[in-house]
Each structure stands twice: as C-alpha cells, then as structure tokens.
CSV table of C-alpha atoms in Angstrom, one decimal:
chain,number,residue,atom,x,y,z
A,17,UNK,CA,106.6,68.8,107.3
A,18,UNK,CA,105.2,68.6,103.7
A,19,UNK,CA,101.7,69.0,102.5
A,20,UNK,CA,100.2,66.0,100.8
A,21,UNK,CA,96.7,67.3,100.2
A,22,UNK,CA,94.8,69.6,97.8
A,23,UNK,CA,94.7,73.3,98.4
A,24,UNK,CA,92.0,75.9,97.7
A,25,UNK,CA,92.9,79.6,97.7
A,26,UNK,CA,90.3,82.2,97.7
A,27,UNK,CA,91.0,85.9,97.2
A,28,UNK,CA,91.3,88.8,94.8
A,29,UNK,CA,93.6,89.0,91.8
A,30,UNK,CA,95.1,92.0,90.0
A,31,UNK,CA,94.1,94.4,88.6
A,32,UNK,CA,94.4,96.5,90.6
A,33,UNK,CA,97.7,95.3,91.9
A,34,UNK,CA,97.0,95.9,95.5
A,35,UNK,CA,98.7,94.1,98.4
A,36,UNK,CA,96.2,91.4,98.9
A,37,UNK,CA,95.6,90.7,95.2
A,38,UNK,CA,99.4,90.5,94.6
A,39,UNK,CA,99.8,88.2,97.6
A,40,UNK,CA,97.0,85.9,96.3
A,41,UNK,CA,98.5,85.6,92.8
A,42,UNK,CA,102.0,85.1,94.2
A,43,UNK,CA,100.9,82.4,96.7
A,44,UNK,CA,98.9,80.5,94.1
A,45,UNK,CA,101.8,80.5,91.6
A,46,UNK,CA,104.5,79.6,94.1
A,47,UNK,CA,102.5,76.8,95.7
A,48,UNK,CA,101.7,75.4,92.2
A,49,UNK,CA,105.4,75.5,91.4
A,50,UNK,CA,106.0,73.4,94.5
A,51,UNK,CA,103.9,70.7,92.9
A,52,UNK,CA,100.8,71.3,95.1
A,53,UNK,CA,97.4,70.8,93.6
A,54,UNK,CA,95.9,74.3,93.9
A,55,UNK,CA,92.4,75.5,92.9
A,56,UNK,CA,92.0,79.2,92.9
A,57,UNK,CA,88.7,81.0,93.4
A,58,UNK,CA,88.8,84.7,92.5
A,59,UNK,CA,86.4,87.0,94.4
A,60,UNK,CA,86.9,90.0,92.1
A,61,UNK,CA,86.3,88.4,88.7
A,62,UNK,CA,85.4,90.8,85.8
A,63,UNK,CA,81.7,91.3,85.4
A,64,UNK,CA,80.0,89.1,82.8
A,65,UNK,CA,78.6,90.4,80.6
A,66,UNK,CA,80.8,93.5,80.8
A,67,UNK,CA,77.9,95.8,80.4
A,68,UNK,CA,76.8,94.8,83.9
A,69,UNK,CA,79.7,96.9,85.4
A,70,UNK,CA,77.6,100.0,84.6
A,71,UNK,CA,74.6,98.8,86.7
A,72,UNK,CA,75.3,99.9,90.2
A,73,UNK,CA,73.7,97.7,92.8
A,74,UNK,CA,72.6,95.0,90.4
A,75,UNK,CA,76.2,94.3,89.3
A,76,UNK,CA,77.0,93.0,92.8
A,77,UNK,CA,74.6,90.0,92.3
A,78,UNK,CA,76.3,89.1,89.0
A,79,UNK,CA,79.6,88.8,90.8
A,80,UNK,CA,78.4,87.4,94.1
A,81,UNK,CA,76.1,84.6,93.0
A,82,UNK,CA,78.6,82.8,90.8
A,83,UNK,CA,81.3,83.3,93.5
A,84,UNK,CA,79.2,81.7,96.1
A,85,UNK,CA,78.6,78.7,93.9
A,86,UNK,CA,82.3,78.4,93.2
A,87,UNK,CA,83.1,78.6,96.9
A,88,UNK,CA,80.5,75.9,97.7
A,89,UNK,CA,82.0,73.5,95.1
A,90,UNK,CA,85.6,74.3,96.3
A,91,UNK,CA,84.7,73.4,99.9
A,92,UNK,CA,83.6,69.9,98.6
A,93,UNK,CA,86.7,69.4,96.5
A,94,UNK,CA,89.9,70.4,98.4
A,95,UNK,CA,91.4,69.3,101.7
A,96,UNK,CA,92.2,72.8,103.0
A,97,UNK,CA,91.1,76.3,102.1
A,98,UNK,CA,93.4,79.3,102.4
A,99,UNK,CA,91.2,82.4,102.6
A,100,UNK,CA,92.5,85.9,102.0
A,101,UNK,CA,90.3,88.1,104.2
A,102,UNK,CA,89.9,91.8,104.8
A,103,UNK,CA,87.7,94.2,106.8
A,104,UNK,CA,84.4,95.9,106.1
A,105,UNK,CA,82.0,94.9,103.4
A,106,UNK,CA,84.6,92.6,101.9
A,107,UNK,CA,84.5,90.5,105.0
A,108,UNK,CA,80.7,90.1,104.9
A,109,UNK,CA,80.4,89.4,101.2
A,110,UNK,CA,83.5,87.5,100.3
A,111,UNK,CA,85.0,86.0,103.5
A,112,UNK,CA,82.2,84.9,105.8
A,113,UNK,CA,80.6,82.7,103.1
A,114,UNK,CA,83.8,80.8,102.6
A,115,UNK,CA,84.2,80.1,106.3
A,116,UNK,CA,80.6,78.9,106.6
A,117,UNK,CA,80.8,76.8,103.5
A,118,UNK,CA,83.9,75.1,104.8
A,119,UNK,CA,82.3,74.5,108.2
A,120,UNK,CA,79.2,72.9,106.7
A,121,UNK,CA,81.2,70.7,104.4
A,122,UNK,CA,83.8,69.9,107.1
A,123,UNK,CA,86.7,71.5,105.1
A,124,UNK,CA,89.2,73.5,107.3
A,125,UNK,CA,89.4,77.1,106.4
A,126,UNK,CA,92.5,79.0,107.3
A,127,UNK,CA,91.7,82.7,107.5
A,128,UNK,CA,94.6,84.8,106.4
A,129,UNK,CA,93.3,88.2,107.7
A,130,UNK,CA,94.9,91.3,106.3
A,131,UNK,CA,94.3,95.1,106.2
A,132,UNK,CA,95.2,98.0,108.3
A,133,UNK,CA,91.6,98.9,109.3
A,134,UNK,CA,91.0,95.8,111.5
A,135,UNK,CA,91.0,97.8,114.7
A,136,UNK,CA,88.4,100.3,113.6
A,137,UNK,CA,86.2,97.5,112.0
A,138,UNK,CA,86.3,95.2,115.0
A,139,UNK,CA,85.5,98.1,117.3
A,140,UNK,CA,82.2,98.6,115.5
A,141,UNK,CA,81.4,95.1,114.3
A,142,UNK,CA,83.2,92.4,116.3
A,143,UNK,CA,79.9,91.0,117.7
A,144,UNK,CA,78.9,90.2,114.2
A,145,UNK,CA,82.3,89.0,113.1
A,146,UNK,CA,83.0,86.7,116.1
A,147,UNK,CA,80.6,83.9,115.3
A,148,UNK,CA,82.1,83.4,111.9
A,149,UNK,CA,85.7,83.6,113.1
A,150,UNK,CA,84.9,80.8,115.6
A,151,UNK,CA,84.1,78.5,112.6
A,152,UNK,CA,87.6,79.1,111.1
A,153,UNK,CA,90.1,76.3,111.6
A,154,UNK,CA,92.9,78.8,112.1
A,155,UNK,CA,93.4,82.5,111.9
A,156,UNK,CA,96.7,83.7,110.5
A,157,UNK,CA,97.9,87.4,110.2
A,158,UNK,CA,101.0,88.7,108.4
A,159,UNK,CA,102.2,91.0,111.2
A,160,UNK,CA,102.7,91.4,114.9
A,161,UNK,CA,100.6,94.5,114.6
A,162,UNK,CA,97.5,92.6,113.6
A,163,UNK,CA,98.3,89.9,116.2
A,164,UNK,CA,98.1,92.7,118.7
A,165,UNK,CA,94.7,93.9,117.4
A,166,UNK,CA,93.2,90.4,117.5
A,167,UNK,CA,94.6,89.8,121.0
A,168,UNK,CA,92.7,92.9,122.1
A,169,UNK,CA,89.5,91.2,121.2
A,170,UNK,CA,90.5,87.9,122.8
A,171,UNK,CA,91.3,86.0,119.6
A,172,UNK,CA,94.5,83.9,119.3
A,173,UNK,CA,96.2,84.1,115.9
A,174,UNK,CA,99.5,83.0,114.3
A,175,UNK,CA,101.8,85.2,112.4
A,176,UNK,CA,103.1,84.2,109.0
A,177,UNK,CA,104.6,87.2,107.1
A,178,UNK,CA,103.9,88.4,103.6
A,179,UNK,CA,105.9,86.9,100.7
A,180,UNK,CA,108.5,89.0,98.9
A,181,UNK,CA,110.0,87.4,95.9
A,182,UNK,CA,113.7,88.2,96.4
A,183,UNK,CA,114.6,86.8,93.0
A,184,UNK,CA,112.5,89.6,91.4
A,185,UNK,CA,112.9,92.4,93.9
A,186,UNK,CA,116.6,92.8,94.4
A,187,UNK,CA,119.1,95.6,94.2
A,188,UNK,CA,120.9,96.6,91.0
A,189,UNK,CA,123.9,98.8,90.2
A,190,UNK,CA,122.8,102.4,89.9
A,191,UNK,CA,124.2,105.1,87.6
A,192,UNK,CA,126.7,107.3,89.3
A,193,UNK,CA,125.4,110.4,87.6
A,194,UNK,CA,121.7,111.1,86.9
A,195,UNK,CA,120.0,114.4,85.8
A,196,UNK,CA,117.8,114.4,88.8
A,197,UNK,CA,117.1,112.5,92.0
A,198,UNK,CA,114.0,110.4,91.7
A,199,UNK,CA,111.4,109.9,94.4
A,200,UNK,CA,108.6,107.3,93.8
A,201,UNK,CA,105.3,106.4,95.2
A,202,UNK,CA,103.6,103.1,94.5
A,203,UNK,CA,100.1,103.4,96.0
A,204,UNK,CA,96.6,103.6,94.6
A,205,UNK,CA,95.4,107.2,94.2
A,206,UNK,CA,92.9,107.0,97.2
A,207,UNK,CA,92.5,109.3,100.1
A,208,UNK,CA,93.7,106.8,102.7
A,209,UNK,CA,97.1,106.7,101.2
A,210,UNK,CA,97.8,110.4,101.9
A,211,UNK,CA,99.5,111.2,98.6
A,212,UNK,CA,98.6,114.9,98.9
A,213,UNK,CA,100.9,115.0,101.9
A,214,UNK,CA,103.8,113.6,99.9
A,215,UNK,CA,103.2,116.2,97.1
A,216,UNK,CA,103.2,119.1,99.6
A,217,UNK,CA,106.3,117.7,101.3
A,218,UNK,CA,108.0,117.4,97.9
A,219,UNK,CA,107.2,121.1,97.1
A,220,UNK,CA,108.9,122.0,100.4
A,221,UNK,CA,111.9,119.8,99.9
A,222,UNK,CA,112.6,121.3,96.5
A,223,UNK,CA,113.7,124.6,98.1
A,224,UNK,CA,116.8,122.7,99.4
A,225,UNK,CA,117.2,120.1,96.8
A,226,UNK,CA,115.8,121.5,93.5
A,227,UNK,CA,117.0,118.6,91.3
A,228,UNK,CA,114.4,116.1,92.5
A,229,UNK,CA,111.5,114.6,90.7
A,230,UNK,CA,108.5,112.7,92.0
A,231,UNK,CA,107.0,109.8,90.0
A,232,UNK,CA,103.7,108.3,91.2
A,233,UNK,CA,102.6,104.9,90.0
A,234,UNK,CA,99.0,104.0,90.5
A,235,UNK,CA,95.4,104.9,89.6
A,236,UNK,CA,92.3,105.8,91.5
A,237,UNK,CA,89.6,108.3,92.3
A,238,UNK,CA,91.9,111.0,93.6
A,239,UNK,CA,93.9,111.4,90.4
A,240,UNK,CA,92.2,114.6,89.1
A,241,UNK,CA,92.4,116.2,92.6
A,242,UNK,CA,96.1,115.3,92.9
A,243,UNK,CA,96.8,116.7,89.5
A,244,UNK,CA,95.2,119.9,90.4
A,245,UNK,CA,97.3,120.1,93.6
A,246,UNK,CA,100.5,119.6,91.5
A,247,UNK,CA,99.4,122.5,89.3
A,248,UNK,CA,98.6,124.7,92.3
A,249,UNK,CA,102.0,124.0,93.7
A,250,UNK,CA,103.7,124.9,90.4
A,251,UNK,CA,105.2,121.4,90.1
A,252,UNK,CA,104.4,120.6,86.5
A,253,UNK,CA,107.4,118.9,84.9
A,254,UNK,CA,108.5,117.8,88.4
A,255,UNK,CA,105.7,115.5,89.5
A,256,UNK,CA,104.6,112.7,87.1
A,257,UNK,CA,101.7,110.3,87.2
A,258,UNK,CA,102.8,107.2,85.4
A,259,UNK,CA,99.6,105.1,85.8
A,260,UNK,CA,99.2,101.5,86.8
A,261,UNK,CA,102.3,99.3,86.2
A,262,UNK,CA,102.5,95.6,85.5
A,263,UNK,CA,104.7,93.1,87.4
A,264,UNK,CA,107.8,93.7,85.2
A,265,UNK,CA,107.4,97.5,85.1
A,266,UNK,CA,107.1,97.9,88.9
A,267,UNK,CA,110.4,96.2,89.4
A,268,UNK,CA,112.0,98.5,86.9
A,269,UNK,CA,110.3,101.4,88.6
A,270,UNK,CA,112.0,100.5,91.9
A,271,UNK,CA,115.3,100.1,90.2
A,272,UNK,CA,115.1,103.6,88.8
A,273,UNK,CA,114.4,105.3,92.2
A,274,UNK,CA,116.6,107.0,94.7
A,275,UNK,CA,114.0,106.8,97.5
A,276,UNK,CA,110.4,105.7,98.0
A,277,UNK,CA,107.7,107.7,99.8
A,278,UNK,CA,104.9,106.0,101.7
A,279,UNK,CA,102.6,108.7,103.1
A,280,UNK,CA,99.7,106.5,104.0
A,281,UNK,CA,97.2,107.1,106.8
A,282,UNK,CA,96.3,103.5,107.3
A,283,UNK,CA,98.3,100.3,106.8
A,284,UNK,CA,99.2,96.9,108.0
A,285,UNK,CA,102.2,95.4,106.2
A,286,UNK,CA,102.6,97.4,102.9
A,287,UNK,CA,104.3,95.3,100.2
A,288,UNK,CA,105.6,98.5,98.7
A,289,UNK,CA,107.8,99.2,101.7
A,290,UNK,CA,109.2,95.7,101.7
A,291,UNK,CA,109.7,95.6,97.9
A,292,UNK,CA,111.6,98.9,98.1
A,293,UNK,CA,113.9,97.6,100.8
A,294,UNK,CA,114.5,94.5,98.8
A,295,UNK,CA,115.5,96.6,95.8
A,296,UNK,CA,117.9,98.7,97.9
A,297,UNK,CA,115.7,101.8,97.8
A,298,UNK,CA,115.6,103.9,101.0
A,299,UNK,CA,112.1,104.4,102.4
A,300,UNK,CA,110.5,107.5,104.0
A,301,UNK,CA,107.2,106.4,105.5
A,302,UNK,CA,104.5,107.4,108.0
A,303,UNK,CA,104.5,105.5,111.3
A,304,UNK,CA,100.8,104.3,111.2
A,305,UNK,CA,99.4,100.9,111.9
A,306,UNK,CA,101.7,98.0,111.4
A,307,UNK,CA,104.6,99.9,109.8
A,308,UNK,CA,106.6,100.3,113.0
A,309,UNK,CA,106.5,96.5,113.4
A,310,UNK,CA,108.3,96.0,110.1
A,311,UNK,CA,110.8,99.0,109.9
A,312,UNK,CA,112.7,100.9,112.6
A,313,UNK,CA,113.2,104.7,112.4
A,314,UNK,CA,116.7,105.6,111.3
A,315,UNK,CA,117.7,101.9,111.1
A,316,UNK,CA,115.7,100.5,108.2
A,317,UNK,CA,113.6,103.6,107.2
A,318,UNK,CA,112.8,107.2,108.1
A,319,UNK,CA,109.4,107.6,109.7
A,320,UNK,CA,107.1,110.6,110.2
A,321,UNK,CA,103.5,111.0,111.6
A,322,UNK,CA,100.7,110.7,109.1
A,323,UNK,CA,99.8,114.1,107.5
A,324,UNK,CA,103.1,115.7,108.5
A,325,UNK,CA,104.2,117.1,105.2
A,326,UNK,CA,106.9,119.4,106.8
A,327,UNK,CA,108.4,116.4,108.6
A,328,UNK,CA,108.4,114.3,105.5
A,329,UNK,CA,110.1,117.2,103.6
A,330,UNK,CA,112.8,117.4,106.3
A,331,UNK,CA,113.5,113.6,106.0
A,332,UNK,CA,113.8,114.0,102.2
A,333,UNK,CA,116.4,116.7,102.6
A,334,UNK,CA,118.2,114.7,105.3
A,335,UNK,CA,118.3,111.6,103.2
A,336,UNK,CA,119.8,113.3,100.2
A,337,UNK,CA,122.3,115.4,102.2
A,338,UNK,CA,123.6,112.5,104.2
A,339,UNK,CA,125.1,109.7,102.1
A,340,UNK,CA,126.1,107.7,105.2
A,341,UNK,CA,122.6,107.6,106.4
A,342,UNK,CA,121.3,106.6,103.0
A,343,UNK,CA,123.8,103.7,102.8
A,344,UNK,CA,122.9,102.6,106.3
A,345,UNK,CA,119.2,102.4,105.4
A,346,UNK,CA,120.0,100.4,102.2
A,347,UNK,CA,122.2,97.9,104.0
A,348,UNK,CA,119.9,97.4,106.9
A,349,UNK,CA,116.9,97.2,104.7
A,350,UNK,CA,118.3,94.4,102.6
A,351,UNK,CA,118.8,92.4,105.8
A,352,UNK,CA,115.4,93.2,107.2
A,353,UNK,CA,113.5,91.7,104.2
A,354,UNK,CA,115.2,88.3,104.4
A,355,UNK,CA,112.5,86.7,106.7
A,356,UNK,CA,109.9,87.4,103.9
A,357,UNK,CA,111.8,85.3,101.4
A,358,UNK,CA,109.7,82.4,99.9
A,359,UNK,CA,111.9,79.5,101.2
A,360,UNK,CA,111.3,80.7,104.8
A,361,UNK,CA,107.6,81.6,104.4
A,362,UNK,CA,106.8,78.5,102.4
A,363,UNK,CA,107.6,76.0,105.1
A,364,UNK,CA,105.4,77.8,107.6
A,365,UNK,CA,102.4,77.6,105.3
A,366,UNK,CA,103.0,73.9,104.4
A,367,UNK,CA,103.2,73.0,108.1
A,368,UNK,CA,99.9,74.9,108.6
A,369,UNK,CA,98.1,73.2,105.8
A,370,UNK,CA,99.2,69.7,106.7
A,371,UNK,CA,98.3,70.2,110.4
A,372,UNK,CA,94.8,71.2,109.5
A,373,UNK,CA,94.4,68.5,106.9
A,374,UNK,CA,95.4,65.8,109.4
A,375,UNK,CA,93.2,67.2,112.2
A,376,UNK,CA,90.1,67.6,109.9
C-alpha cells in the first residue's frame, strides 16, 4: 500500500541529538525523499528573540504560543499527522494539544509514543492522559516493551520499530594494531543515564586491561560532576569528554570504537545500542526497560543490572579477553538490526498513514 496524501510530522529536532529528535529528523527526511508531501512542526524551536532563553517561566510562553498556532494550522492542512510523543510535561505541553487539534479539525493523529518512563508516568497520571489518548486515531510504539506497558493500562497499540539508517551506520575494517582499546558512551550527561557507573566500572577494569580508554560523547548538567569523578578515580588521560557530535562525527565515533557502554537506568529502545550493533561494535548495557526486548544477553550484547559497576567491569574484561565472544556479538548484532532498516520500516508507516487517511 502506498500513501497518496499529505503528511504532518510533529516533534523535536536536534540539537540535542537525542533519540526522539534524531528519529523525527530522519523520518521527515526519508519520507520527503520518497516523494511524500511532508510538513514538519518543530516543538523545540530556538527561542525568538534569543534573549528570551534567559527568562525562566516566561520563555515557555514564547515557545508554546507560536507552536500551538502552527499545530492548529497543520491540522487544517494535512491528511494525517504523525506525532512524536513522550511522557511527563512534554506530553501535556506538546503532545496533547496536537491530538485535540486533530480531533476538532477531523484530521487523524497517529501518536508515536516513545520514552522509557511511560510506566512510571502512567502510574501517576493515566486518568489525565486517557481522555486525550482516546482522541488519537492510532497509537504506535517502537518496542514490545512499550506495548506491554500500554497493555497493562488497557490500551491497544501497534509496534513499528525505530529507523536505523544502515547505509550510514555500517561496519568498517578496523586497524589490526591500535595503541589502546577504546570504549565509548553516546548519551547525554544526565543522571538517568548512569554514566558514573560506567566510569567506576572502567576504573575497575583497568586493573586487568590497563590499555583501555573511555571516550564520552554528549553534553549535559552532570558534566562537571563526572569530570570530578574522573579526577577522583585518577583517570585523567584515560577518560575523555568529547562533547556533542554531529551526524557525521557520530558515525566516525562508532567506527573508532572497540566496544560501547550503555549504563542507563531508564530506557525504551536506545538508538545508541542499535547504531553500535549496526556498526559492528559490541555493546555492554544495563538490562532496564525495553533493552531486553531488543538485545539478548551473550547473544547480541552483554547485560548487567543498572548501577552494577562491578558487573559492568567484569563484562569489559570478559569481552576483551575472549575474541570468540566478541566476534559472536558482532556477527549476531549485525543480523539483529536488519528489521530496523528503512525499506522494512517505511512500508509499515505508509500502510498506517494510508489506512488512517482513507478512514478519516
């Protein structure tokens, strides 16, 4: 089935290059490349004028009011709206208005709900969320984990996975000899991503494999605290904060790595894990949220409980001391990401859009 209508996409755009922002940008670009008439409404536009960014409280109005007007106009212009939605205040401010605008203007809104905190958010707020969800034409989630969460609240959803561009994220030949083994992290420097656990684990692992380095790509409020932890652990010159990377740089970053660490405490379907697998980079990750739904311990990744720095250290040592295990993870990982390739995911979305356009 093809889609013969016009499409509106609502969501955040990079920067920062988080999972939902990246997926929004990628979906818009790929659908446009397919010849579909796409109108994109960004819900995290830079403040205008820029000085407003310094005015806490007031600045929200400068972003929200133009956004609401853009959403209202979009609902009267396109045949179907694809809404990137998340939990918490983001749902109330940026998602709910889109659904209600579509409902009033009789434009179907497909809610593409994302984020690993859905269970906690629904447990506290589902009575407020449910009336809005009922006005959505369809609810789509990227993982069986979120499908399970919604099912627990009596809501039927469809699973369509994240998109991984396998033309960009692909394995390359690695140098046989390198001065040090390189571990990487590609998460924002925020408490929920547990980066302090990875730093502590790295310090432990160096006792057995001294020739390793840890490179952390990202920015965020924890940077100073994490830098102090590195100093306290005596890891200067071994742990490097490389800052936020652009689309080209992040691919090169994966290609330079021997393994990727994902020490997060909350997650749904982390793009960083899938991108690493697609680049042939073995992954050591926590087993929280939706991660066990996308990788299998000792088959496609190595998994440890959240906050278990000693366990993560043991898996680092194990990975670098066992070439057979490392190759097994690489081979299986490359196979595991194939369902996320654009040609497969594209048709699922086109079918969804057309079915909602026809039934509207």
